[in-house]
Short mmCIF file of C-alpha atoms in Angstrom, two decimals:
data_model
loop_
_atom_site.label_atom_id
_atom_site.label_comp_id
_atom_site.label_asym_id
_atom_site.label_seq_id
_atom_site.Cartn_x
_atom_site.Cartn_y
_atom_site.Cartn_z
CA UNK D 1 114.74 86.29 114.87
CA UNK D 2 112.36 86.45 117.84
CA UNK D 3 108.85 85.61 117.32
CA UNK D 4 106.93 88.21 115.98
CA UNK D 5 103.19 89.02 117.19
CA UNK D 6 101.44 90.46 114.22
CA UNK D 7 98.04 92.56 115.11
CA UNK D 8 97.79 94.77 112.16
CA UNK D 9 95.46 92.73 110.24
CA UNK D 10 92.98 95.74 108.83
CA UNK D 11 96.24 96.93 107.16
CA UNK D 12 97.10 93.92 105.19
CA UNK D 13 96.73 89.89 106.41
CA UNK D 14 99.17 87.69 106.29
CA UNK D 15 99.30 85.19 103.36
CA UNK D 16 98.08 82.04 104.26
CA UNK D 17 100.47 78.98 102.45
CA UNK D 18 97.65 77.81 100.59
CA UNK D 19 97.29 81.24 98.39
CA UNK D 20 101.17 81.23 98.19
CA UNK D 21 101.16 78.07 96.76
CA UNK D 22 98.30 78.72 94.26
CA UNK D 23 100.15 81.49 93.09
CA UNK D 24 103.29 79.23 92.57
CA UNK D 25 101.80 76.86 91.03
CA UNK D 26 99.88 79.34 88.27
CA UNK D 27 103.34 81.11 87.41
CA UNK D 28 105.23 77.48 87.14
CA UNK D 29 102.54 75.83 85.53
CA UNK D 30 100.03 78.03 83.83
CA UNK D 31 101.11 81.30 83.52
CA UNK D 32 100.54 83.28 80.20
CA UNK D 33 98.64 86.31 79.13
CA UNK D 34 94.98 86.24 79.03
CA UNK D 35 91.98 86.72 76.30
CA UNK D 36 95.19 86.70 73.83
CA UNK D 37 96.25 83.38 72.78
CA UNK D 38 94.77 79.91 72.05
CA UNK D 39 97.66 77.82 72.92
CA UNK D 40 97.42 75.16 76.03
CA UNK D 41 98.62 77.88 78.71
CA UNK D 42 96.81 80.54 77.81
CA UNK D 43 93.81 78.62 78.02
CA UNK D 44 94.84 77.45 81.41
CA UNK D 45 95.30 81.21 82.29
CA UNK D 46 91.71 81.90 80.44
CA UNK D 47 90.01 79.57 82.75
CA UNK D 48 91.82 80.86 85.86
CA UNK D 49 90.23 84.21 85.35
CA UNK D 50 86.87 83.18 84.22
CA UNK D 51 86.61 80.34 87.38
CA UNK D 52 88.31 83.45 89.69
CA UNK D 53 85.17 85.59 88.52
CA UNK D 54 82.70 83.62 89.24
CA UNK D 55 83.52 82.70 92.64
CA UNK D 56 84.41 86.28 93.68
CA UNK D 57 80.18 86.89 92.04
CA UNK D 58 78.92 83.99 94.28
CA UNK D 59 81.54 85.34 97.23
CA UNK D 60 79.88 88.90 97.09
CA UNK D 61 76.04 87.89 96.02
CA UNK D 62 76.33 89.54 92.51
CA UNK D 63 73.50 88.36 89.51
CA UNK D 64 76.48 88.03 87.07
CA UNK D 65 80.28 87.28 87.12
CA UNK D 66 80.64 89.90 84.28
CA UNK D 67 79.64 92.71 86.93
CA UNK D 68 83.27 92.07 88.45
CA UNK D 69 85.68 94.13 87.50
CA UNK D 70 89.90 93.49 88.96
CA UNK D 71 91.67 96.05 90.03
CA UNK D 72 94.52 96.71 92.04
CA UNK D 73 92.64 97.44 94.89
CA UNK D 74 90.85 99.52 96.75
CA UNK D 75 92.30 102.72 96.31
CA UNK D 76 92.71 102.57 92.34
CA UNK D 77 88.72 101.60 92.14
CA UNK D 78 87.64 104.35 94.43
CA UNK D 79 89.44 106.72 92.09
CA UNK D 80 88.30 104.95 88.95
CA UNK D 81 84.82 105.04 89.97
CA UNK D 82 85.07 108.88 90.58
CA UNK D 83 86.33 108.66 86.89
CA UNK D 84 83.54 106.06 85.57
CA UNK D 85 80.46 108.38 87.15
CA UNK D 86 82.08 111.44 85.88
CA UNK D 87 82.56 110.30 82.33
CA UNK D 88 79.08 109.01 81.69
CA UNK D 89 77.11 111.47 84.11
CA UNK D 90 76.39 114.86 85.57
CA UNK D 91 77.41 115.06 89.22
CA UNK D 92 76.08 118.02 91.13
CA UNK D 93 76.11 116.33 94.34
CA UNK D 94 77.84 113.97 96.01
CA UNK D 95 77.40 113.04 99.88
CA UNK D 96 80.35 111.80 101.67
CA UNK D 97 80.92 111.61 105.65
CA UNK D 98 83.56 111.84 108.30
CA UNK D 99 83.94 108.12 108.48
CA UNK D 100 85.67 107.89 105.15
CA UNK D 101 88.71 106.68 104.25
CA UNK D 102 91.11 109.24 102.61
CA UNK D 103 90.38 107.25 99.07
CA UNK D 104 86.93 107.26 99.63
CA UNK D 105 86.33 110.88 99.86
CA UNK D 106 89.73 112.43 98.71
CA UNK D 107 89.03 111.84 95.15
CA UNK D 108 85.77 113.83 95.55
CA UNK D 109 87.07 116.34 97.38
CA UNK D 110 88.96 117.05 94.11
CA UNK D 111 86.29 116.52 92.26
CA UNK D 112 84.69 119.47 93.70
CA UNK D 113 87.48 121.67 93.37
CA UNK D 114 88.10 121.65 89.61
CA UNK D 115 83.76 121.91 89.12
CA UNK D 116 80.58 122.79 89.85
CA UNK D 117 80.52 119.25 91.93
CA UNK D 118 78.96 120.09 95.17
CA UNK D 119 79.73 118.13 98.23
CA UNK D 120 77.58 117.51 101.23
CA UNK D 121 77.91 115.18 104.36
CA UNK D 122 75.99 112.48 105.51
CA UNK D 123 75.40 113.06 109.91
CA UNK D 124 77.12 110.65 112.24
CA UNK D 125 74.80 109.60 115.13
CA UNK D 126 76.53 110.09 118.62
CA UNK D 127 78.12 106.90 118.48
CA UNK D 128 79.87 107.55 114.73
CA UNK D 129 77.44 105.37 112.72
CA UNK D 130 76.24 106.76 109.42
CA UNK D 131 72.67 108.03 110.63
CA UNK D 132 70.38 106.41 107.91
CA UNK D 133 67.39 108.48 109.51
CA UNK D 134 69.11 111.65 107.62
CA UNK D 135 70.86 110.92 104.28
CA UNK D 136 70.91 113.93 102.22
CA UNK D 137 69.96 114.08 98.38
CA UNK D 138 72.48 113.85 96.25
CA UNK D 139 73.30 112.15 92.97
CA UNK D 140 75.80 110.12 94.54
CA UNK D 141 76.41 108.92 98.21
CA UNK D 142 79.97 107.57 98.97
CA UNK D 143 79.50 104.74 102.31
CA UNK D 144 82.09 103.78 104.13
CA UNK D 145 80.79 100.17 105.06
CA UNK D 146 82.67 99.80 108.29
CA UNK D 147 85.41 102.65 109.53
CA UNK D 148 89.09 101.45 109.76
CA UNK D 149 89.14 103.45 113.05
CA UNK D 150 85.48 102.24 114.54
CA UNK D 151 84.91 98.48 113.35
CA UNK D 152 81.56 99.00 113.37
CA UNK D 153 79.31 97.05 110.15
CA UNK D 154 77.21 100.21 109.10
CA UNK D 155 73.52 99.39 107.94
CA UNK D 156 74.60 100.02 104.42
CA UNK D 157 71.08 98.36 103.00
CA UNK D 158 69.05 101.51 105.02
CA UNK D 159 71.43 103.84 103.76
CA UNK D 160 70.92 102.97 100.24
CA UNK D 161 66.78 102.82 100.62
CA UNK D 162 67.16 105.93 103.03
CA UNK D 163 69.02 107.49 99.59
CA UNK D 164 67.09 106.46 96.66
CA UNK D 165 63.88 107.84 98.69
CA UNK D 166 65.34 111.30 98.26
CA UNK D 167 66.62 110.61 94.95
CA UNK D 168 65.59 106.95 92.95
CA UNK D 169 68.46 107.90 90.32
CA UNK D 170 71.29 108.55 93.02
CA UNK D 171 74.79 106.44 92.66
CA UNK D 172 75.65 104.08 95.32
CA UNK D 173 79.49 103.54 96.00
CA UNK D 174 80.36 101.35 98.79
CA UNK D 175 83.90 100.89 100.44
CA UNK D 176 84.13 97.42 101.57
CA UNK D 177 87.73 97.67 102.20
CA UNK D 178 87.12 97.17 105.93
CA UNK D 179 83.68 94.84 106.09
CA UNK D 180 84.88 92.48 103.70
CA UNK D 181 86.89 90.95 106.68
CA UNK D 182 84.47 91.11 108.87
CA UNK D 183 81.01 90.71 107.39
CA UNK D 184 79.08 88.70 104.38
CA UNK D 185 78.78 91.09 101.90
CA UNK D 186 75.53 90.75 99.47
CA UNK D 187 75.48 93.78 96.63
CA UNK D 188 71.87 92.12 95.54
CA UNK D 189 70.24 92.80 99.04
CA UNK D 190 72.24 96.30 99.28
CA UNK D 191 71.12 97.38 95.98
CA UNK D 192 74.37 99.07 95.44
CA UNK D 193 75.83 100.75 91.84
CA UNK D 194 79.18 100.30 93.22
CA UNK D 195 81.08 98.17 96.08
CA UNK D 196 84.77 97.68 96.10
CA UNK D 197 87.52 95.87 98.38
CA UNK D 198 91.31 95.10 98.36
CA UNK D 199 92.15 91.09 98.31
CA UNK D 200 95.35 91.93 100.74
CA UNK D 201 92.74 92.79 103.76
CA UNK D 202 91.25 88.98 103.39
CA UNK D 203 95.06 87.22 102.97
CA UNK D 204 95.18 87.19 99.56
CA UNK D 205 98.13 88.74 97.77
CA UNK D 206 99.21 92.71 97.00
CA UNK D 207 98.05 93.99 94.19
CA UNK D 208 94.30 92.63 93.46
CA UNK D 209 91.18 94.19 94.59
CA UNK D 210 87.69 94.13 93.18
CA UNK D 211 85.34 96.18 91.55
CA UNK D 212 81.47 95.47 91.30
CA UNK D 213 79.53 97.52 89.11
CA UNK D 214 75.61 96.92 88.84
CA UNK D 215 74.99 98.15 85.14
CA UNK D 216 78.65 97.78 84.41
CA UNK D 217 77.46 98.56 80.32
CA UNK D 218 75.75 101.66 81.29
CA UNK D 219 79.17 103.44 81.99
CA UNK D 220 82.20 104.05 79.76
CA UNK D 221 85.42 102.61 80.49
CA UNK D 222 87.97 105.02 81.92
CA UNK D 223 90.97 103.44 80.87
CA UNK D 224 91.44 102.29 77.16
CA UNK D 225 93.95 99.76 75.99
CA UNK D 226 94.49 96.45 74.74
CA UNK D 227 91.56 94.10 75.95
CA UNK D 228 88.64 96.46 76.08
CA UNK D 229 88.34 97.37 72.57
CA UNK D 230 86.34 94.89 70.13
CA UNK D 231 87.56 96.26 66.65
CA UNK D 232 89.49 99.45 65.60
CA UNK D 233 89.06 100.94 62.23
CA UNK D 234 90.77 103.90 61.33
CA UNK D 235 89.19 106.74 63.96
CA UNK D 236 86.28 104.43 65.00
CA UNK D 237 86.56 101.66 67.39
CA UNK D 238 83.89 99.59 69.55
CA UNK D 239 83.88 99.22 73.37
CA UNK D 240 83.56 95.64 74.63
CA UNK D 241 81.24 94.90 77.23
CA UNK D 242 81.62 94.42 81.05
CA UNK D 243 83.91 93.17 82.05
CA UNK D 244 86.69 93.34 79.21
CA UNK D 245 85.72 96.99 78.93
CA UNK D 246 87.03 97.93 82.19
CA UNK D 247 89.97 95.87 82.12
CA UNK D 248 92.34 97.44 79.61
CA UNK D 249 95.86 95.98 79.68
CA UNK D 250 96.88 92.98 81.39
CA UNK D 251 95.75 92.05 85.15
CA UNK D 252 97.76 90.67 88.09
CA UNK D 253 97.12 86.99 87.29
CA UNK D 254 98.76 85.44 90.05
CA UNK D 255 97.16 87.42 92.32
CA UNK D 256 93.57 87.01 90.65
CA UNK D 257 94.78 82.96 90.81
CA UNK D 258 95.58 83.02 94.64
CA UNK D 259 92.53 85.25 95.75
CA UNK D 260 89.44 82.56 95.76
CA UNK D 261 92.21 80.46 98.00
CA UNK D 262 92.57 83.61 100.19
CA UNK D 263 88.54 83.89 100.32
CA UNK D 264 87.85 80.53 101.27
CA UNK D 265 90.35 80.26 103.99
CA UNK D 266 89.15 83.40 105.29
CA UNK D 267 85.92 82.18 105.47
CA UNK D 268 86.71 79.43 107.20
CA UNK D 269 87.68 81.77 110.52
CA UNK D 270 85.30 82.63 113.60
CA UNK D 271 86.67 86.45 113.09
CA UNK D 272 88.59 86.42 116.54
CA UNK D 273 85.85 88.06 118.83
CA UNK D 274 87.02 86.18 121.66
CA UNK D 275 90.84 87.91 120.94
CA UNK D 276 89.36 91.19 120.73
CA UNK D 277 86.73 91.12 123.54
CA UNK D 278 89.22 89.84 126.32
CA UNK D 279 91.99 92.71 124.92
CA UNK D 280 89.25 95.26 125.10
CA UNK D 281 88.05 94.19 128.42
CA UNK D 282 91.81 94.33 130.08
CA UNK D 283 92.20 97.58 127.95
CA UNK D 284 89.65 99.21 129.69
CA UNK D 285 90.91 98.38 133.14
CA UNK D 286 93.89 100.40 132.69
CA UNK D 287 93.30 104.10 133.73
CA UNK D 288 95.75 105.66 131.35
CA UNK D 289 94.39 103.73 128.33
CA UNK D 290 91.12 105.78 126.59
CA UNK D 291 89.48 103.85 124.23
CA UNK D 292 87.99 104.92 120.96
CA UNK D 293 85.89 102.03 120.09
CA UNK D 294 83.48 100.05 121.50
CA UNK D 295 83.26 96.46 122.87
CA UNK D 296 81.31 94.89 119.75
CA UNK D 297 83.35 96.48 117.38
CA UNK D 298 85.71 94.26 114.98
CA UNK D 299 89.05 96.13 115.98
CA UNK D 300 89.98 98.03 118.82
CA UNK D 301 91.67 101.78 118.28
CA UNK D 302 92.43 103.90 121.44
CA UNK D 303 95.05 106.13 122.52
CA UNK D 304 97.56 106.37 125.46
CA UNK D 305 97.06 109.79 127.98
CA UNK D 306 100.09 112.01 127.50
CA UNK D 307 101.62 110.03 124.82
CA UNK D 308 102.29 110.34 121.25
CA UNK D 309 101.29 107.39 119.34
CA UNK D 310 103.99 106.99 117.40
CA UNK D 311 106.30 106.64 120.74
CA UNK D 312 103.69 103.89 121.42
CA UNK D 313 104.19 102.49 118.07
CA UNK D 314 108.16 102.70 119.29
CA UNK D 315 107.62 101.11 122.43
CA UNK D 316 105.36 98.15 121.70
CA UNK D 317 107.52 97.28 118.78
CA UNK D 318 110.73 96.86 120.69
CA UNK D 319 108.85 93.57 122.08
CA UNK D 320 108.29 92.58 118.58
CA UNK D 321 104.20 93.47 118.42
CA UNK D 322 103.12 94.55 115.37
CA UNK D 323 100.28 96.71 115.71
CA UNK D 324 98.81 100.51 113.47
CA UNK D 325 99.44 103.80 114.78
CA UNK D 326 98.78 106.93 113.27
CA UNK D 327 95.64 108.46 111.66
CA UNK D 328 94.89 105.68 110.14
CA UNK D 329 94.11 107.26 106.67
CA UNK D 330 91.35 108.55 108.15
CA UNK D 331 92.16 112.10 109.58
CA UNK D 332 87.99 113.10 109.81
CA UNK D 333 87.32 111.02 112.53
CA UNK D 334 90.25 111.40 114.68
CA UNK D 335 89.61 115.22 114.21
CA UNK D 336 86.27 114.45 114.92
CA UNK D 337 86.72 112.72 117.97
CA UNK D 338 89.64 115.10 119.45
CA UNK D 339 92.56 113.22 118.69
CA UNK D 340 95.77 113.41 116.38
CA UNK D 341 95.73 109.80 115.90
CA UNK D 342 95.25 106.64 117.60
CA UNK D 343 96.89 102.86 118.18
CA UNK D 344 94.93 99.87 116.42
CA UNK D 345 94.90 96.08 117.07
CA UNK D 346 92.84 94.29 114.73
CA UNK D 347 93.61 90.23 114.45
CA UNK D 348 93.83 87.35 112.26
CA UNK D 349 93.28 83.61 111.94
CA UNK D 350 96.97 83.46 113.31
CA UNK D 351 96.63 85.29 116.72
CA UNK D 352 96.00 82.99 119.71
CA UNK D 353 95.01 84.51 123.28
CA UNK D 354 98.37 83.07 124.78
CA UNK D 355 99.58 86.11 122.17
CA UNK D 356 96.77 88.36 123.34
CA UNK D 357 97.47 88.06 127.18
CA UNK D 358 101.01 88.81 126.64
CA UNK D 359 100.38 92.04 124.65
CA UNK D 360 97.99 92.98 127.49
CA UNK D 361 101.21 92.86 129.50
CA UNK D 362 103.29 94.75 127.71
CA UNK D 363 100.61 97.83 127.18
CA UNK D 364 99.96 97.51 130.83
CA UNK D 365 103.52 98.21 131.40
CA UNK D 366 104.26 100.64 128.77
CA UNK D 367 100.97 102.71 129.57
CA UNK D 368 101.46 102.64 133.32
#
């Protein structure tokens, strides 16, 4: 099989051999159930988790390891926290904006539809950044830390203190799914109820994503289950706290044991602003190439004159270059911004310029 050039990183990275191996050597070695046994492995498997806690905490600035919550990712803890806020509060209204992911604001949407839930939209300055200068009130504000489609770091600290100015008892929800490659994320400095991201964006496996909550013991749990229950007694039972609470049944241990491998690696990376800087600055020579983000921005989306994206997608592929096309999950901003959909490169530790110039190539001749 010919070598393939992979530049759909903001989709999912590749695994680095490190986390593959961690996760190896958990199932071979260590694997069992956790917070339900007391024999040798599931001890092992106890202090996995607990150890994989605390360095996701230190990893995203949070006061205490028991304000992490697993998930499965993104996706299932934007729609659980739609599920958490609703269960233990009113919601009137929530403030969203055309930068969103479809999980970040979908859920919502819905929200809204079966209730009195009100939703209003947070203004995009001319260049597509959240404008902190005019955050609406609301009782909770959904922020999409950096757009999928943009790969520009919004100034999610201003937004929040823009926010609680108009309202001191609003919700906070960040979507990290993007930044989290990209940027250090601290939830302290933010001030943020709620921040989520998917490990599979930062190379660690499928299936593992996490949720911080600020006053995780404030909320009810929205799933109930083995794990999150102290003691049942006929019709009465008794929550546990954070973070067993929110972590009914059993969690994707390997995954949880091969994501503080992922993290460090990742951290270890310059981010690939030289890749992305020389590609945008060839891009941009080519007349039939319009590009939708701009020069400082983390990826690079754009579309092709007088061609579908998807016969792009077609086209670039048949030289074995792996790169996103479509709407990206994010229809708003492509409506937004005129177009159907557009093509993305975003890179990884993996990606050389040798690769780079050679893709510039191939786009020059398919876009010709």
């Amino acid at each position: 099989m010919n070598k393939i050039i992979y530049l759909d990183t903001a989709a999912s990275a590749l695994k680095p051999e490190s986390v593959i191996v961690a996760q190896c050597d958990f199932l071979r070695n260590s694997y069992a159930n956790t917070g339900r046994g007391v024999c040798a492995r599931a001890v092992a498997a106890d202090k996995m988790l607990a150890d994989s806690r605390e360095y996701v905490a230190r990893f995203i600035g949070a006061e205490s390891a028991n304000q992490v919550i697993f998930t499965s990712g993104t996706t299932d803890a934007m729609n659980r926290i739609v599920n958490i806020i609703n269960g233990s509060r009113d919601v009137k209204t929530v403030a969203v904006s055309d930068i969103d992911h479809h999980s970040a604001r979908m859920p919502w949407e819905h929200v809204s539809r079966c209730s009195d839930a009100k939703l209003v939209k947070i203004p995009l300055t001319k260049n597509y950044d959240l404008d902190y200068t005019n955050v609406p009130n609301a009782d909770v504000i959904v922020i999409t830390a950096m757009s999928n489609v943009l790969g520009v770091p919004q100034d999610v600290k201003s937004i929040i203190m823009a926010a609680r100015e108009k309202n001191p008892d609003v919700i906070t929800i960040v979507d990290a799914a993007q930044y989290v490659a990209h940027c250090p994320i601290n939830v302290r400095d933010w001030d943020c109820d709620f921040m989520c991201f998917s490990g599979h964006k930062i190379g660690s496996d499928n299936g593992v994503g996490v949720m911080y909550i600020k006053n995780p013991d404030s909320f009810l749990p929205d799933k109930f289950g083995g794990g999150m229950v102290q003691n049942i007694s006929g019709n009465n039972w008794n929550i546990d706290s954070s973070p067993n609470r929110f972590e009914a049944g059993t969690l994707p241990l390997a995954q949880i044991a091969g994501l503080p491998v992922a993290i460090k690696e990742w951290r270890a990376w310059s981010g690939g602003t030289d890749i992305i800087s020389y590609m945008y600055d060839e891009l941009s020579k080519m007349p039939h190439i319009k590009l939708l983000t701009t020069r400082d921005a983390k990826i690079i989306s754009f579309v092709v004159r007088d061609m579908h994206v998807l016969d792009f997608g077609t086209l670039i592929g048949a030289h074995n270059i792996c790169v996103r096309v479509g709407n990206m999950c994010a229809s708003w901003i492509h409506e937004l911004m005129g177009v159907p959909g557009s093509v993305r490169i975003s890179v990884g530790p993996w990606n050389t310029m040798d690769e780079a110039k050679f893709v510039v190539s191939v786009i020059r001749g398919i876009a010709k």
